[in-house]
Every structure is written in structure tokens, then in C-alpha cells.
Amino acid sequence: MSPVLEIQDVTKVYGEGEVVVRALRGISLTVERGDYVAIMGASGSGKSTLMNIIGCLDVPTSGRYALDGTEVGRLSDAQLAVVRNRRIGFVFQSFNLIPRMSALANVELPLAYGGLKGAERRRRALAALDQVGLAERVGHQPNELSGGQQQRVAIARALVTSPTLLLADEPTGALDSHSSADVLAIFDRLSRGGRTIVVITHENDVAAHAKRVVRLMDGRIVEDHRLAPVDGPPPLKREVAGR
Amino acid sequence: MTTLEVLRFAVRGLSANKMRSFLTILGILIGVAAVILLVAVGEGSSQSIQSRIQQLGSNTLTVMQSFNGGGGRGGGFAGGGGGGGTGPRTQARGLTLADAKAIADKSAAPSVKSVSPVVTAQSSTATYEGASHSIGQMVGTYPSYFEAQNKQIAKGVYFYDADVLAARKVIVIGQTVVDDLFGTVDPIGKQISVNGVPYTVIGVLKESGSSGFQDGDDLAIAPLPAVQQTLTGFGNLGSIIVQATDATSADSAQSEVTAVLDQRHGITGAAAADFRILNQATLQETVSESTQTFTVLLGAVAAISLLVGGIGITNIMLVTVTERTREIGIRKAIGAPKGAILGQFLAEATMLSLIGGLLGVAVALIGTRFTIAGVTPVLVPASIALALGVSVGIGLFFGSYPANRAAKLRPIEALRHE
Ligand SMILES: Nc1ncnc2c1ncn2[C@@H]1O[C@H](COP(=O)(O)OP(=O)(O)OP(=O)(O)O)[C@@H](O)[C@H]1O
Ligand SMILES: [Mg+2]
């Protein structure tokens, strides 16, 4: 079985001429199914750049990238939209919920773009919101929710299509310690359930939840350290706060 | 994504910014309403002008003496007959009663129904018991004139052939003359004097209203010989009014009359005619052409306002797209296909223009029930279809540029947008 993620010699150069920034200088990374990877590194080391490429939000300057065995560089615009919709769930540091839409509508959105209709869509969106402990808040709009709650809605939205890969760019970066714990507990549970997760973080606490820690510096991988086996449970066990 | 969902997204997008949507709709509304209303006003005024012309008498020809000798046969636009006084070119012969009688000959001119020789007296003053009035037009003619010129009697009677034969001094007067001389007194049977000669009033003409600068009711009509005896003398006729048998035979009547007069006046080949014929049908065509130009002009002005409304839509869509670039990025990041983004913004633009267009039609429909600047607007159905079609077209056309730009963005570019 092919790995979920296979990156070879990926580079990313921003700008031209005088102002070129080499954000990635040749990254190779393979992530197996069920792994839980934390990407760490100093600010500006290229973590977000790498994550955006993995999430098919951006394209690399050079190098190959295969998702679930599919060469992403060969996909058309329409096929890329399908990949983002079905295979990848992306959680942002700044939540990125759509304003003036209820939590439920936000979570339903990927299903709507995926072509799912009516009752089934609603059922799955509600299930995803229940999974993150927000069953009671489905009718609220983002500006009526706390940061932690917004992030949990965003996670529900990322999970609702049952993607192969869950990506999170500093998901706890804007949250207090309590909300962070909620989010990490959800990730732990997902990981135990077999979901492949890649998460960017600055915090060692967060990285301690992962099975594997990859460290970036100046656009290169400088350390790749395994904390727990791919098919085992994540190293730290915490239950989801009972809500 | 179903169409319904795309529409729902669009409605949500529009209602998020109610004031802005309202103003954009208003722009289109004004454009569409202006197009329909102004075209209706143009059409209304053109119809009222045409019906006035038709009132002047349908299928009639006016034969007049030609003072320039050349060219102007048929067509042209001239005031009502220029009496005997002014000097025609020496070799040109004026119109005579004999000319009129020749035209009336059924075998020479079968398309002619009636012939009315006309003399018009300049500056004739009518008086009645101290009141005096300068009559705008004092016409001496035959009874057939009334039918040919569509002059109807409101009170009293016309004069008859017998009155003409006997040169009786009877007179039919217009409402303006009645008002000036008699006020509220019934004029029928009263004696008035025109330039000192007594006439008996036997009828009052129906009001025809003023057409432009000329008062159509400031006139008096009396038997031809009576006017000739007392006012104009027995010289040339001012004009001859020829009525064709029906509207379709006006042209053949014109050529018959031309033939008769050419022969009588000795005009051959290329020689310039000393008379000209004013064809009512030709006149109507000319006028309707110019009123159409007027309508087109009004429509063009309105179309510009519609275009301005369209630019408003583009502007709003550009602002909306820019403002919501981040949202577009989010939607793309969770897998929105290009078509869904494009559809949403196009649906928004189309909805704006369609709502504006329909409201514009409604406003125009209400507006056409009122009289605008003295004109009763006449709705032109094609203008509704056109204005509505153009407004929706504008929405699609002008909305597609920003929508396309939005849909083409790479997700990360859109997400980074501040
Ligand atoms: N759109 C861009 N245009 C130009 N340079 C960019 C762009 N995005 C990122 N960079 C540069 O690329 C490098 C890597 O940026 P990246 O956002 O990947 O860092 P990061 O590791 O995520 O940092 P942080 O921890 O602060 O989020 C930085 O030097 C940054 O300035
Ligand atoms: Mg970053």
C-alpha cells in the first residue's frame, strides 16, 4: 500500500531577481497511513509553506508530490478541487470559518461542494460537530463562538468528508491552554482511530502528542525523530474533556 | 452543488450587504424604468402628432401654385395657401377655377373623389355688436372642403352647393372666433360683418385644438364666390384641395392631377411645373420618421443610464469579490470547484440586475399611467423585453469579469489576501 504522503526534493522559491526567498530548499518526506507527525522549527523556517503544498493550496517550484499514490502535479484544477474536498482536511491557525454562516452550514459546506444533498449532509455534519463536542452550538455563527469553539467547528469541517489526511497549521496557536487541550484531545482520539495527521506547532507540549517530530530549519529537514510506532497509539493519552 | 444551493449562497451574499445591494438595484431600476418610460413618452407623443395630422383630413392632396417653378413637386411642407396677392413668376400660371373643374372630371382623374377650390383672405376682421376679431384664416371654398379637411360641425349646419351657386354670404366659424365675438351668446343665425360685409353665421366648427403655434380654431369658412366677391377678388385660387377616393389611391390621384394640370398649363418633359402637390400621406411619413428619430433619441439617453447602472454592478461586484477574497480562499481550500465560485458571483450579479430590472419594469408600468409633460405615454412592449434583457445581460456580462477573476485565484493567494 502506498504511503499517504510522499514528497521528493520539493523546493519553493518566492519572488524573483533581487528579492527571491528560498522558503524550501529540497524537502523529502514520507508519511505512512495512521502516522501523527508534528512539524517544528523556527519562525520562517518554511513550515507553513510546506503545509500549503501538502494541502494542495499552493504548488511547489520543483520536486514531486504524491498523495495516496496520486501525482498531484499532474492534476487539473477541477481534480485538485476534488482532492482538497475528499482527501484533505485543513485546519488553520486563524480558524477560517465563513462569517455569517452557522456552524452547521460551515461544516456542511465541504459536503455541499462534494455534491451531497439534504438530510444525509445534515446528518453527517451534525455527527462531525458532535465528535468535537459542539452538538449544542450548531446554530451559532462564528462571531457568537469562542476561539476554542470556532477551532473545533473548523476541525469538524475538516473531518466531515472523512479525509485521508488531516493537516493543521498551528491549530492551537490562537487558543488558551484549556481550549488547546480540547483540540489536542480530539487529535489524539482521531489518531487512535487510525487517521493520518500532520500538525505544525511551536510548542513542545503539542509536539509531545505526536508519534513523530520533524524539525525544519531554513527550508531543510534537520531532524526526524520518532516517539511512537506508526500503528500504535499516540504517546500521550488524554481523554476529551467530557462535553 | 445544485442550482438551488448556488442561488441560496447568492441570496446570502447579497443580504450580507443590504444597503449596497439596494443601491445597485436602484441604479438598474432607474435605468430600466427610464428606457421604458422615455420610449413610451416618445411613442405617445409621436402617436398624438400623427393623430393630429390625420385629423387634418386623410387621403387628401393640396395643389398649390409653385413660386420657385422647379423641383418641389410632391412632398414639401408649406403653410395653407398663399392668396392671390404675392407675385408668381411671370410665365407661371396660377391655379384657376377652371383647373379645379378639370381635375373634377371623372374620366380624366378617376381616383379623385372631390375637388375643393380654396381662396384664403388675409387680414380679415370680423365684428359683431362692437366686438371685433381678426380672423386667422378666412377661407372661401366648396362644401366638399369640410369632408376633405375633416372639419366637423359642432353646432348648426354646413353650407351647401346651392349657397355656393347663389354666392350667399353665410359663414361657418371656429370656436376661437365664437369666443371673441359672442362670448356665451349662441352665434347661430347672428349677423357678423367681415371687413364690412355682413355674413350670417350658420355653423360652428368642432374644436380641433391648436397644433403647435397655430390656432386651429381661429378660422372662418364661407362659400367660394362670396369670399371672392367681397374679399379676395376673382383672381387665382390659393390652393385646390383634392380628396382621393381612398387612402390607397392618394398616389394615383396625385399622378392624375399632375397629368391634368401639366396638360392645362402646357408643361412638357423636363420643364419646371408651376404648381406643386402636397400629399398628406407623404407628409405623414415625413413626420412619423422625425418622431421616430425623437423616440430613438430618448431611448438612447435612457440606454446610457442603463449602461451606467451596469457599470455600477461591475463596480459592486469588484468590491464584493475583493472584500470576500479570503472567503473565496476558504471555499477553495475546502474543495469548491471553480464553477461553484463562478456560479455564486454570477448568480449574485444576475440577481441584482434581474431584481432591479423587474422593479424598473414595475415602476415604468405605473409611470405610464400618468401624463408626462402633457404626453400620454404609450407602452412599447418591445422596450420592456429589451430593457429587461439588456439589464440581465449587463449583470451577466459585467458580473462575469470579477467573478472569473475570483474563481481563477489559487487558494493560497486568496487566503493570504488581507
Ligand atoms: N507569499 C510569500 N511571498 C514571499 N515570501 C514568502 C511568502 N510566504 C512566505 N514567504 C517567506 O518564506 C519563508 C518561509 O515562510 P513560512 O510561512 O513557511 O514560515 P513558517 O515556518 O510557517 O513561519 P511561522 O512559524 O512564523 O509561521 C519566510 O522567510 C517567509 O518570509
Ligand atoms: Mg507558519
XYZ file of C-alpha atoms and ligand atoms in Angstrom:
693
model
C 0.000 0.000 0.000
C 1.358 3.435 -0.989
C 2.120 5.962 1.740
C -0.431 8.704 2.315
C 2.156 11.311 1.555
C 5.330 11.088 -0.448
C 7.374 14.213 -1.087
C 10.633 14.202 -3.037
C 13.058 17.108 -3.311
C 10.392 19.748 -3.093
C 11.574 23.358 -3.321
C 9.665 26.588 -3.154
C 11.021 29.940 -4.246
C 9.058 33.135 -3.659
C 9.625 36.252 -5.714
C 12.095 36.957 -8.498
C 15.509 38.547 -9.033
C 16.793 40.550 -6.083
C 14.054 39.594 -3.682
C 13.965 35.797 -4.061
C 13.179 33.870 -0.915
C 14.055 30.183 -0.893
C 11.412 29.016 1.543
C 12.004 25.294 0.864
C 15.382 24.004 -0.296
C 14.718 20.379 -1.105
C 12.417 18.568 1.258
C 11.811 14.815 1.084
C 9.277 13.331 3.442
C 7.172 10.177 3.522
C 4.216 9.799 5.849
C 2.602 6.393 6.306
C -1.053 5.760 6.909
C -2.018 6.288 10.558
C 1.017 8.375 11.442
C 0.781 11.514 13.574
C 3.533 13.940 12.581
C 4.442 17.191 14.278
C 6.443 19.682 12.189
C 8.504 22.073 14.256
C 11.002 24.794 13.526
C 11.819 28.437 13.991
C 9.653 31.139 12.560
C 10.333 31.496 8.839
C 11.817 28.013 8.517
C 9.221 27.094 5.878
C 6.681 25.081 7.880
C 3.575 26.808 6.523
C 4.994 26.791 3.015
C 5.425 23.029 3.215
C 1.981 22.551 4.714
C 0.290 24.605 1.970
C 1.957 22.457 -0.649
C 0.889 19.271 1.125
C -2.645 20.638 1.344
C -2.712 21.410 -2.397
C -3.287 25.091 -1.644
C -0.013 26.025 -3.305
C 2.259 24.441 -5.874
C 5.961 23.678 -5.375
C 8.594 25.320 -7.561
C 10.142 21.918 -8.221
C 10.020 18.369 -6.887
C 7.423 15.638 -6.825
C 4.495 15.172 -4.540
C 2.230 12.140 -4.423
C -0.874 11.967 -2.278
C -2.265 8.463 -1.734
C -0.168 7.378 -4.695
C -1.558 10.077 -6.995
C 0.920 12.506 -8.540
C -0.581 15.870 -7.587
C 1.407 17.926 -10.102
C -0.442 16.237 -12.959
C -3.932 17.037 -11.724
C -6.153 19.594 -13.388
C -7.816 22.426 -11.497
C -11.060 20.507 -11.210
C -9.308 17.352 -9.988
C -7.371 19.396 -7.432
C -10.645 20.765 -6.087
C -11.856 17.185 -5.639
C -8.618 16.221 -3.854
C -8.951 19.174 -1.458
C -12.534 18.249 -0.882
C -12.249 14.470 -0.347
C -8.690 13.639 0.663
C -7.562 16.585 2.747
C -8.925 18.278 5.806
C -7.165 21.555 6.585
C -7.275 23.292 9.971
C -5.880 26.824 10.082
C -4.396 28.796 12.933
C -6.956 31.548 12.323
C -9.914 29.122 12.057
C -11.036 30.494 8.674
C -14.724 29.897 9.174
C -17.040 31.711 6.784
C -18.677 34.614 8.607
C -22.462 34.978 8.828
C -22.916 31.244 8.309
C -23.962 28.990 11.164
C -21.554 26.363 12.495
C -23.700 23.706 10.860
C -23.688 25.491 7.497
C -19.916 25.879 7.717
C -19.465 22.180 8.374
C -21.958 21.258 5.643
C -20.089 23.337 3.085
C -17.448 20.754 2.058
C -20.213 18.180 1.695
C -22.197 20.634 -0.425
C -19.222 21.129 -2.739
C -18.808 17.350 -2.720
C -22.326 17.012 -4.089
C -24.009 15.518 -1.051
C -27.616 16.592 -0.529
C -30.227 17.306 2.066
C -30.760 15.033 5.045
C -27.618 12.909 4.654
C -25.462 16.007 4.519
C -27.073 17.370 7.619
C -26.706 14.094 9.451
C -23.003 13.854 8.715
C -22.354 17.486 9.611
C -24.151 17.050 12.924
C -22.160 13.866 13.617
C -18.898 15.718 12.967
C -19.925 18.559 15.269
C -20.911 16.019 17.905
C -17.477 14.425 17.590
C -15.828 17.711 18.583
C -18.325 18.263 21.381
C -20.309 21.067 19.813
C -23.688 19.412 19.305
C -25.377 22.199 21.237
C -23.891 25.053 19.280
C -24.752 24.106 15.691
C -26.937 27.159 15.064
C -24.387 29.732 16.178
C -22.461 31.906 13.782
C -18.658 32.125 14.143
C -18.799 35.525 15.859
C -21.028 34.013 18.532
C -18.460 31.321 19.402
C -15.277 31.396 21.476
C -11.920 30.835 19.792
C -11.729 27.275 21.048
C -15.245 26.575 19.839
C -14.500 28.127 16.460
C -11.427 25.933 16.110
C -13.492 22.883 16.969
C -16.029 23.849 14.288
C -13.091 24.165 11.886
C -11.886 20.696 12.871
C -15.394 19.310 12.355
C -15.382 20.915 8.915
C -12.005 19.343 8.144
C -13.211 15.918 9.303
C -16.662 15.847 7.833
C -15.607 14.430 4.467
C -13.533 11.696 6.198
C -10.304 12.796 4.529
C -7.255 10.561 4.285
C -5.117 13.314 5.683
C -5.778 15.868 8.385
C -3.493 18.905 8.213
C -3.307 21.545 10.918
C -1.135 24.684 10.804
C -0.646 25.772 14.415
C -4.191 24.770 15.396
C -3.645 25.807 18.996
C -1.662 28.945 18.205
C -4.568 31.256 18.935
C -6.056 29.308 21.831
C -5.661 29.332 25.604
C -4.305 26.234 27.345
C -7.740 24.821 28.126
C -9.005 25.086 24.557
C -5.660 23.787 23.314
C -6.111 20.710 25.491
C -9.570 20.149 23.971
C -8.162 20.338 20.454
C -5.205 18.074 21.218
C -7.506 15.532 22.842
C -9.579 15.456 19.654
C -6.421 14.884 17.584
C -5.308 12.101 19.927
C -8.647 10.391 19.589
C -8.564 10.725 15.809
C -5.051 9.333 15.726
C -6.090 6.378 17.841
C -8.916 5.888 15.375
C -6.338 5.492 12.612
C -6.485 8.951 10.958
C -3.260 10.319 9.461
C -2.431 13.712 10.957
C 0.234 16.308 10.199
C 0.372 19.253 12.552
C 2.615 22.317 12.687
C 3.474 23.653 16.089
C 5.891 25.803 18.020
C 5.048 24.227 21.346
C 6.824 21.171 22.721
C 3.641 20.238 24.654
C 1.824 19.873 21.388
C 4.628 18.000 19.700
C 4.676 15.567 22.621
C 1.301 14.244 21.417
C 2.692 13.227 18.034
C 4.212 9.870 17.116
C 6.922 11.561 15.099
C 8.557 15.007 15.182
C 10.108 16.594 12.089
C 12.248 19.678 12.592
C 12.805 22.266 9.831
C 15.482 24.878 9.572
C 15.932 27.290 6.662
C 13.837 25.191 4.370
C 15.512 21.857 5.128
C 14.670 18.929 7.383
C 17.306 18.849 10.118
C 15.765 16.259 12.411
C 13.242 13.427 12.043
C 12.529 11.775 15.352
C 10.033 9.003 16.113
C 8.317 8.997 19.522
C 5.907 6.092 18.978
C 5.316 3.408 16.336
C 3.058 4.285 13.361
C 0.450 1.646 14.150
C 0.460 2.190 17.911
C -1.413 4.789 19.954
C -0.067 8.333 20.316
C 2.432 8.666 23.171
C 0.338 10.875 25.477
C -3.147 9.751 26.402
C -5.696 12.269 27.418
C -9.433 11.868 27.256
C -11.595 14.509 25.644
C -12.961 16.774 28.277
C -16.439 15.449 28.872
C -18.577 17.942 26.952
C -23.813 21.828 -5.818
C -27.340 22.217 -7.012
C -28.598 25.342 -8.732
C -30.792 25.995 -5.734
C -27.769 25.992 -3.467
C -25.861 28.364 -5.717
C -28.877 30.677 -5.593
C -29.074 30.379 -1.819
C -25.415 31.320 -1.495
C -26.039 34.281 -3.772
C -29.011 35.487 -1.726
C -26.923 35.169 1.421
C -24.119 37.137 -0.211
C -26.489 39.905 -1.263
C -28.304 40.180 2.040
C -24.969 40.423 3.878
C -24.664 43.899 2.422
C -28.200 45.154 2.155
C -27.506 48.848 1.616
C -25.020 48.204 -1.139
C -27.283 45.706 -2.866
C -30.178 48.124 -2.588
C -28.237 50.983 -4.194
C -27.054 48.777 -7.032
C -30.581 47.562 -7.637
C -31.716 51.178 -7.610
C -29.213 52.031 -10.341
C -30.531 49.304 -12.609
C -34.106 50.114 -11.676
C -33.698 53.713 -12.778
C -32.002 52.650 -15.998
C -34.682 50.153 -16.959
C -37.569 52.384 -15.915
C -36.043 55.294 -17.848
C -35.709 53.254 -21.015
C -39.283 52.002 -20.901
C -40.784 55.324 -19.804
C -38.905 57.547 -22.218
C -39.632 55.239 -25.131
C -43.288 55.269 -24.063
C -43.282 59.061 -23.916
C -41.661 59.219 -27.341
C -44.192 56.789 -28.732
C -47.055 58.649 -27.067
C -46.057 61.994 -28.498
C -45.460 60.537 -31.928
C -48.890 58.921 -31.880
C -50.559 62.134 -30.790
C -48.791 64.085 -33.529
C -49.855 61.536 -36.099
C -53.443 61.556 -34.965
C -53.417 65.351 -35.248
C -52.170 65.061 -38.789
C -54.845 62.539 -39.561
C -57.379 64.998 -38.173
C -56.322 67.422 -40.862
C -58.011 65.084 -43.300
C -56.869 61.808 -44.641
C -56.029 60.919 -48.218
C -56.090 64.497 -49.408
C -53.797 66.311 -51.779
C -53.229 70.023 -51.664
C -52.412 71.587 -55.015
C -50.638 74.891 -54.746
C -49.094 77.336 -57.067
C -45.355 76.911 -57.208
C -43.333 80.094 -56.840
C -39.942 78.624 -57.490
C -41.081 76.905 -60.644
C -38.760 73.954 -60.232
C -38.282 70.850 -58.294
C -40.760 70.801 -55.499
C -43.426 68.624 -56.986
C -44.918 66.482 -54.269
C -43.596 66.374 -50.744
C -42.538 69.609 -49.181
C -44.179 71.393 -46.373
C -45.960 74.687 -46.840
C -48.440 76.801 -44.978
C -52.064 76.997 -46.058
C -52.160 78.575 -49.492
C -50.795 81.963 -50.219
C -53.725 84.054 -51.542
C -53.636 85.821 -54.888
C -51.588 88.800 -53.801
C -47.976 87.755 -53.895
C -46.247 87.686 -57.230
C -45.621 84.398 -59.028
C -43.006 84.167 -61.731
C -44.179 85.896 -64.873
C -44.509 82.827 -67.067
C -46.044 80.749 -64.283
C -49.774 80.453 -64.379
C -51.767 80.435 -61.185
C -54.418 77.919 -60.320
C -57.842 78.766 -61.579
C -61.359 77.585 -61.015
C -61.170 76.034 -64.466
C -58.167 73.971 -63.294
C -60.254 72.750 -60.367
C -63.136 71.845 -62.667
C -60.793 69.948 -64.981
C -59.459 67.898 -62.085
C -63.009 67.137 -61.020
C -63.588 65.459 -64.408
C -64.130 61.791 -63.535
C -62.808 60.489 -66.846
C -59.508 62.380 -66.548
C -58.977 61.687 -62.869
C -60.934 58.605 -61.724
C -59.158 58.408 -58.361
C -60.396 61.814 -57.335
C -63.435 61.878 -55.096
C -63.901 65.590 -54.601
C -62.249 68.830 -55.530
C -62.472 71.963 -53.405
C -61.027 75.183 -54.753
C -59.815 77.387 -51.925
C -59.112 81.059 -51.554
C -57.770 82.444 -48.331
C -58.284 86.079 -47.369
C -55.503 87.766 -45.475
C -56.209 90.050 -42.552
C -59.949 89.977 -42.446
C -61.612 91.481 -39.419
C -64.939 90.286 -38.139
C -67.130 92.443 -35.936
C -70.308 91.787 -34.012
C -72.065 94.395 -31.895
C -68.886 96.269 -31.148
C -66.746 93.210 -30.536
C -64.098 92.679 -33.176
C -61.773 89.838 -34.025
C -59.048 89.422 -36.584
C -59.705 86.045 -38.162
C -56.578 83.909 -38.567
C -57.798 82.208 -41.682
C -60.746 83.292 -43.786
C -61.425 80.502 -46.262
C -63.672 80.589 -49.285
C -64.418 77.158 -50.712
C -66.923 74.461 -51.678
C -68.887 72.265 -49.262
C -66.656 69.237 -50.064
C -63.869 71.073 -48.224
C -65.432 70.143 -44.888
C -65.128 66.429 -45.542
C -61.741 66.632 -47.237
C -60.215 68.605 -44.376
C -62.104 66.697 -41.717
C -63.802 69.837 -40.433
C -66.786 68.835 -38.395
C -69.661 70.939 -37.227
C -70.370 71.226 -33.524
C -73.462 73.361 -33.870
C -75.610 74.498 -36.799
C -75.023 73.317 -40.380
C -72.548 73.393 -43.248
C -73.305 75.420 -46.317
C -74.412 73.614 -49.468
C -73.811 73.720 -53.189
C -76.857 75.951 -53.506
C -75.236 78.507 -51.225
C -72.163 78.426 -53.419
C -74.152 78.860 -56.612
C -76.055 81.746 -55.124
C -72.901 83.223 -53.557
C -74.810 83.541 -50.285
C -72.999 85.287 -47.521
C -73.213 82.567 -44.946
C -70.304 81.583 -42.717
C -69.137 78.730 -40.516
C -66.764 79.865 -37.778
C -64.265 78.257 -35.420
C -64.503 78.272 -31.650
C -61.881 80.995 -31.154
C -63.881 83.360 -33.341
C -67.053 82.467 -31.447
C -65.389 83.127 -28.102
C -64.052 86.514 -29.179
C -67.176 87.815 -30.847
C -70.014 86.221 -28.964
C -68.742 85.091 -25.618
C -71.527 82.921 -24.249
C -74.195 84.087 -26.725
C -75.391 81.481 -29.260
C -73.906 82.662 -32.575
C -76.169 80.644 -34.883
C -78.310 82.930 -37.056
C -76.491 86.078 -35.972
C -75.053 88.516 -38.473
C -71.392 89.383 -38.303
C -69.543 91.642 -40.661
C -66.270 90.606 -42.192
C -64.313 93.615 -43.444
C -67.605 95.451 -43.515
C -69.579 92.833 -45.448
C -72.365 91.136 -43.491
C -72.341 87.328 -43.180
C -74.848 85.123 -41.432
C -73.378 82.567 -39.045
C -74.875 79.156 -39.830
C -72.487 76.806 -38.061
C -69.734 76.434 -35.510
C -66.808 74.070 -36.114
C -65.852 71.415 -33.662
C -62.758 72.349 -31.697
C -59.633 70.825 -33.146
C -57.175 72.294 -30.691
C -54.052 74.152 -31.562
C -51.343 72.325 -33.391
C -48.071 73.848 -32.329
C -48.002 77.621 -32.802
C -51.097 77.761 -34.980
C -54.574 78.014 -33.502
C -56.640 75.504 -35.450
C -59.886 77.069 -34.262
C -59.170 80.610 -35.400
C -60.806 80.328 -38.786
C -63.972 81.031 -40.765
C -65.257 79.196 -43.822
C -67.656 80.698 -46.351
C -68.788 79.839 -49.910
C -66.075 80.485 -52.505
C -67.865 83.122 -54.653
C -68.961 85.061 -51.592
C -65.383 85.408 -50.375
C -64.131 86.182 -53.857
C -66.762 88.904 -54.303
C -66.137 90.581 -51.016
C -62.557 89.917 -50.021
C -60.134 88.370 -52.494
C -61.451 89.170 -55.898
C -61.828 86.666 -58.760
C -58.126 86.077 -59.389
C -56.212 82.877 -58.903
C -57.088 80.277 -56.335
C -54.939 79.910 -53.266
C -54.991 76.172 -53.490
C -57.084 73.237 -54.548
C -57.885 70.532 -52.065
C -58.273 67.178 -53.791
C -59.685 64.222 -51.937
C -58.778 60.791 -53.251
C -61.376 58.039 -53.275
C -59.500 56.210 -50.529
C -56.157 56.141 -48.760
C -54.557 53.744 -51.246
C -55.450 55.821 -54.262
C -53.817 59.026 -52.999
C -50.743 58.364 -55.128
C -52.662 57.610 -58.323
C -54.810 60.657 -57.677
C -51.628 62.675 -57.419
C -50.360 61.481 -60.799
C -53.768 62.038 -62.420
C -53.949 65.568 -61.088
C -50.391 66.167 -62.233
C -51.242 64.939 -65.700
C -54.319 67.123 -65.975
C -52.532 70.242 -64.752
C -49.399 69.564 -66.850
C -51.593 69.484 -69.887
C -53.586 72.570 -68.974
C -50.511 74.595 -68.046
C -48.589 73.419 -71.060
C -45.828 71.781 -69.114
C -43.920 69.169 -71.065
C -40.958 66.951 -70.348
C -38.397 68.446 -68.076
C -39.991 71.905 -67.938
C -40.485 73.091 -64.405
C -44.030 72.809 -63.167
C -45.741 75.945 -61.939
C -47.688 74.064 -59.318
C -46.912 71.599 -56.623
C -48.866 68.952 -54.834
C -48.676 68.328 -51.147
C -49.532 64.743 -50.405
C -50.953 64.152 -46.932
C -49.594 60.598 -46.897
C -46.089 61.790 -47.732
C -46.360 64.381 -45.021
C -47.378 61.729 -42.529
C -44.403 59.620 -43.469
C -42.049 62.516 -43.032
C -43.470 63.416 -39.666
C -43.521 59.844 -38.414
C -39.902 59.480 -39.462
C -38.903 62.504 -37.460
C -40.925 61.459 -34.420
C -39.244 58.072 -34.626
C -35.897 59.795 -34.538
C -37.125 61.603 -31.455
C -38.115 58.316 -29.798
C -34.783 56.728 -30.655
C -33.020 59.738 -29.187
C -34.946 59.454 -25.934
C -34.246 55.732 -25.855
C -30.547 56.345 -26.382
C -30.393 58.756 -23.479
C -32.136 56.172 -21.314
C -29.859 53.406 -22.574
C -26.900 55.383 -21.305
C -28.401 55.445 -17.841
C -28.859 51.681 -18.117
C -25.204 51.344 -19.026
C -24.248 53.450 -16.034
C -26.307 51.060 -13.917
C -24.333 48.204 -15.439
C -21.059 49.836 -14.553
C -22.453 50.140 -11.043
C -22.921 46.374 -10.977
C -19.373 45.768 -12.158
C -18.089 48.127 -9.533
C -20.068 46.465 -6.764
C -19.062 43.010 -7.898
C -15.419 44.046 -7.988
C -15.669 45.426 -4.476
C -17.557 42.361 -3.292
C -15.043 39.976 -4.790
C -12.085 41.897 -3.385
C -13.702 42.113 0.003
C -14.510 38.439 0.027
C -11.284 37.157 -1.455
C -10.456 35.482 1.820
C -13.816 33.774 1.858
C -13.146 32.600 -1.685
C -9.834 31.201 -0.469
C -11.554 29.317 2.331
C -14.140 27.929 -0.042
C -11.452 26.813 -2.459
C -9.391 25.285 0.369
C -12.281 23.057 1.348
C -12.743 21.937 -2.231
C -15.061 24.378 -4.009
C -14.746 23.818 -7.747
C -14.198 26.842 -9.968
C -17.728 26.551 -11.343
C -19.294 26.878 -7.903
C -17.413 30.106 -7.145
C -18.134 31.492 -10.602
C -21.771 30.471 -10.286
C -22.184 32.129 -6.931
C -20.886 35.507 -8.021
C -22.599 35.381 -11.395
C -25.839 34.494 -9.646
C -25.353 37.480 -7.346
C -24.764 39.836 -10.242
C -27.653 38.422 -12.235
C -29.954 38.592 -9.249
C -29.066 42.242 -8.676
C -29.787 43.134 -12.264
C -32.876 40.959 -12.541
C -34.459 42.335 -9.380
C -33.522 45.865 -10.463
C -34.878 45.166 -13.938
C -38.195 43.759 -12.756
C -38.701 46.598 -10.287
C -37.801 49.003 -13.097
C -40.491 47.469 -15.287
C -42.978 47.774 -12.431
C -42.093 51.430 -11.888
C -42.352 52.086 -15.622
C -45.748 50.365 -15.798
C -47.016 52.581 -13.007
C -45.349 55.643 -14.554
C -47.017 55.162 -17.929
C -50.410 55.555 -16.273
C -49.670 59.220 -15.732
C -49.447 62.017 -18.230
C -45.849 63.113 -18.508
C -45.126 66.635 -19.798
C -48.521 66.753 -21.499
C -47.958 63.467 -23.280
C -49.861 60.291 -22.581
C -47.144 57.617 -22.721
C -47.817 54.611 -24.910
C -46.080 51.459 -23.685
C -43.963 49.712 -26.300
C -43.813 46.008 -25.309
C -40.542 45.528 -27.166
C -38.916 48.167 -24.952
C -39.801 46.127 -21.848
C -38.252 42.997 -23.293
C -35.245 44.957 -24.459
C -34.640 46.807 -21.197
C -35.074 43.646 -19.138
C -32.914 41.605 -21.480
C -30.216 44.256 -21.524
C -30.227 44.597 -17.740
C -29.829 40.840 -17.228
C -27.250 40.767 -19.988
C -25.389 43.565 -18.239
C -25.454 41.607 -14.991
C -24.004 38.550 -16.693
C -21.514 40.445 -18.777
C -20.264 42.882 -16.177
C -20.521 40.354 -13.366
C -18.517 37.727 -15.197
C -15.274 39.677 -15.133
C -14.903 39.935 -11.339
C -16.481 36.504 -10.875
C -13.981 34.954 -13.243
C -11.136 36.679 -11.509
C -12.348 35.319 -8.202
C -12.771 31.785 -9.468
C -9.305 31.678 -11.017
C -7.430 32.593 -7.830
C -5.153 29.982 -6.310
C -6.462 29.098 -2.849
C -3.337 30.278 -1.052
C -3.328 33.622 -2.884
C -6.901 34.195 -1.888
C -6.291 33.096 1.712
C -3.337 35.460 2.104
C -5.428 38.374 0.894
C -5.965 40.912 3.621
N 3.915 34.746 -0.236
C 5.188 34.891 0.095
N 5.989 35.709 -0.617
C 7.288 35.842 -0.309
N 7.883 35.223 0.680
C 7.139 34.398 1.443
C 5.767 34.191 1.198
N 5.306 33.313 2.112
C 6.342 33.014 2.907
N 7.433 33.642 2.498
C 8.771 33.512 3.081
O 9.090 32.152 3.093
C 9.761 31.823 4.296
C 9.024 30.690 4.986
O 7.749 31.154 5.393
P 6.721 30.231 6.182
O 5.448 30.981 6.282
O 6.692 28.917 5.547
O 7.394 30.147 7.615
P 6.878 29.386 8.905
O 7.883 28.348 9.213
O 5.477 28.968 8.731
O 6.955 30.546 9.994
P 5.988 30.795 11.236
O 6.366 29.807 12.274
O 6.321 32.193 11.650
O 4.596 30.633 10.749
C 9.799 33.094 5.123
O 11.093 33.654 5.005
C 8.788 33.983 4.518
O 9.186 35.307 4.611
Mg 3.587 29.478 9.617
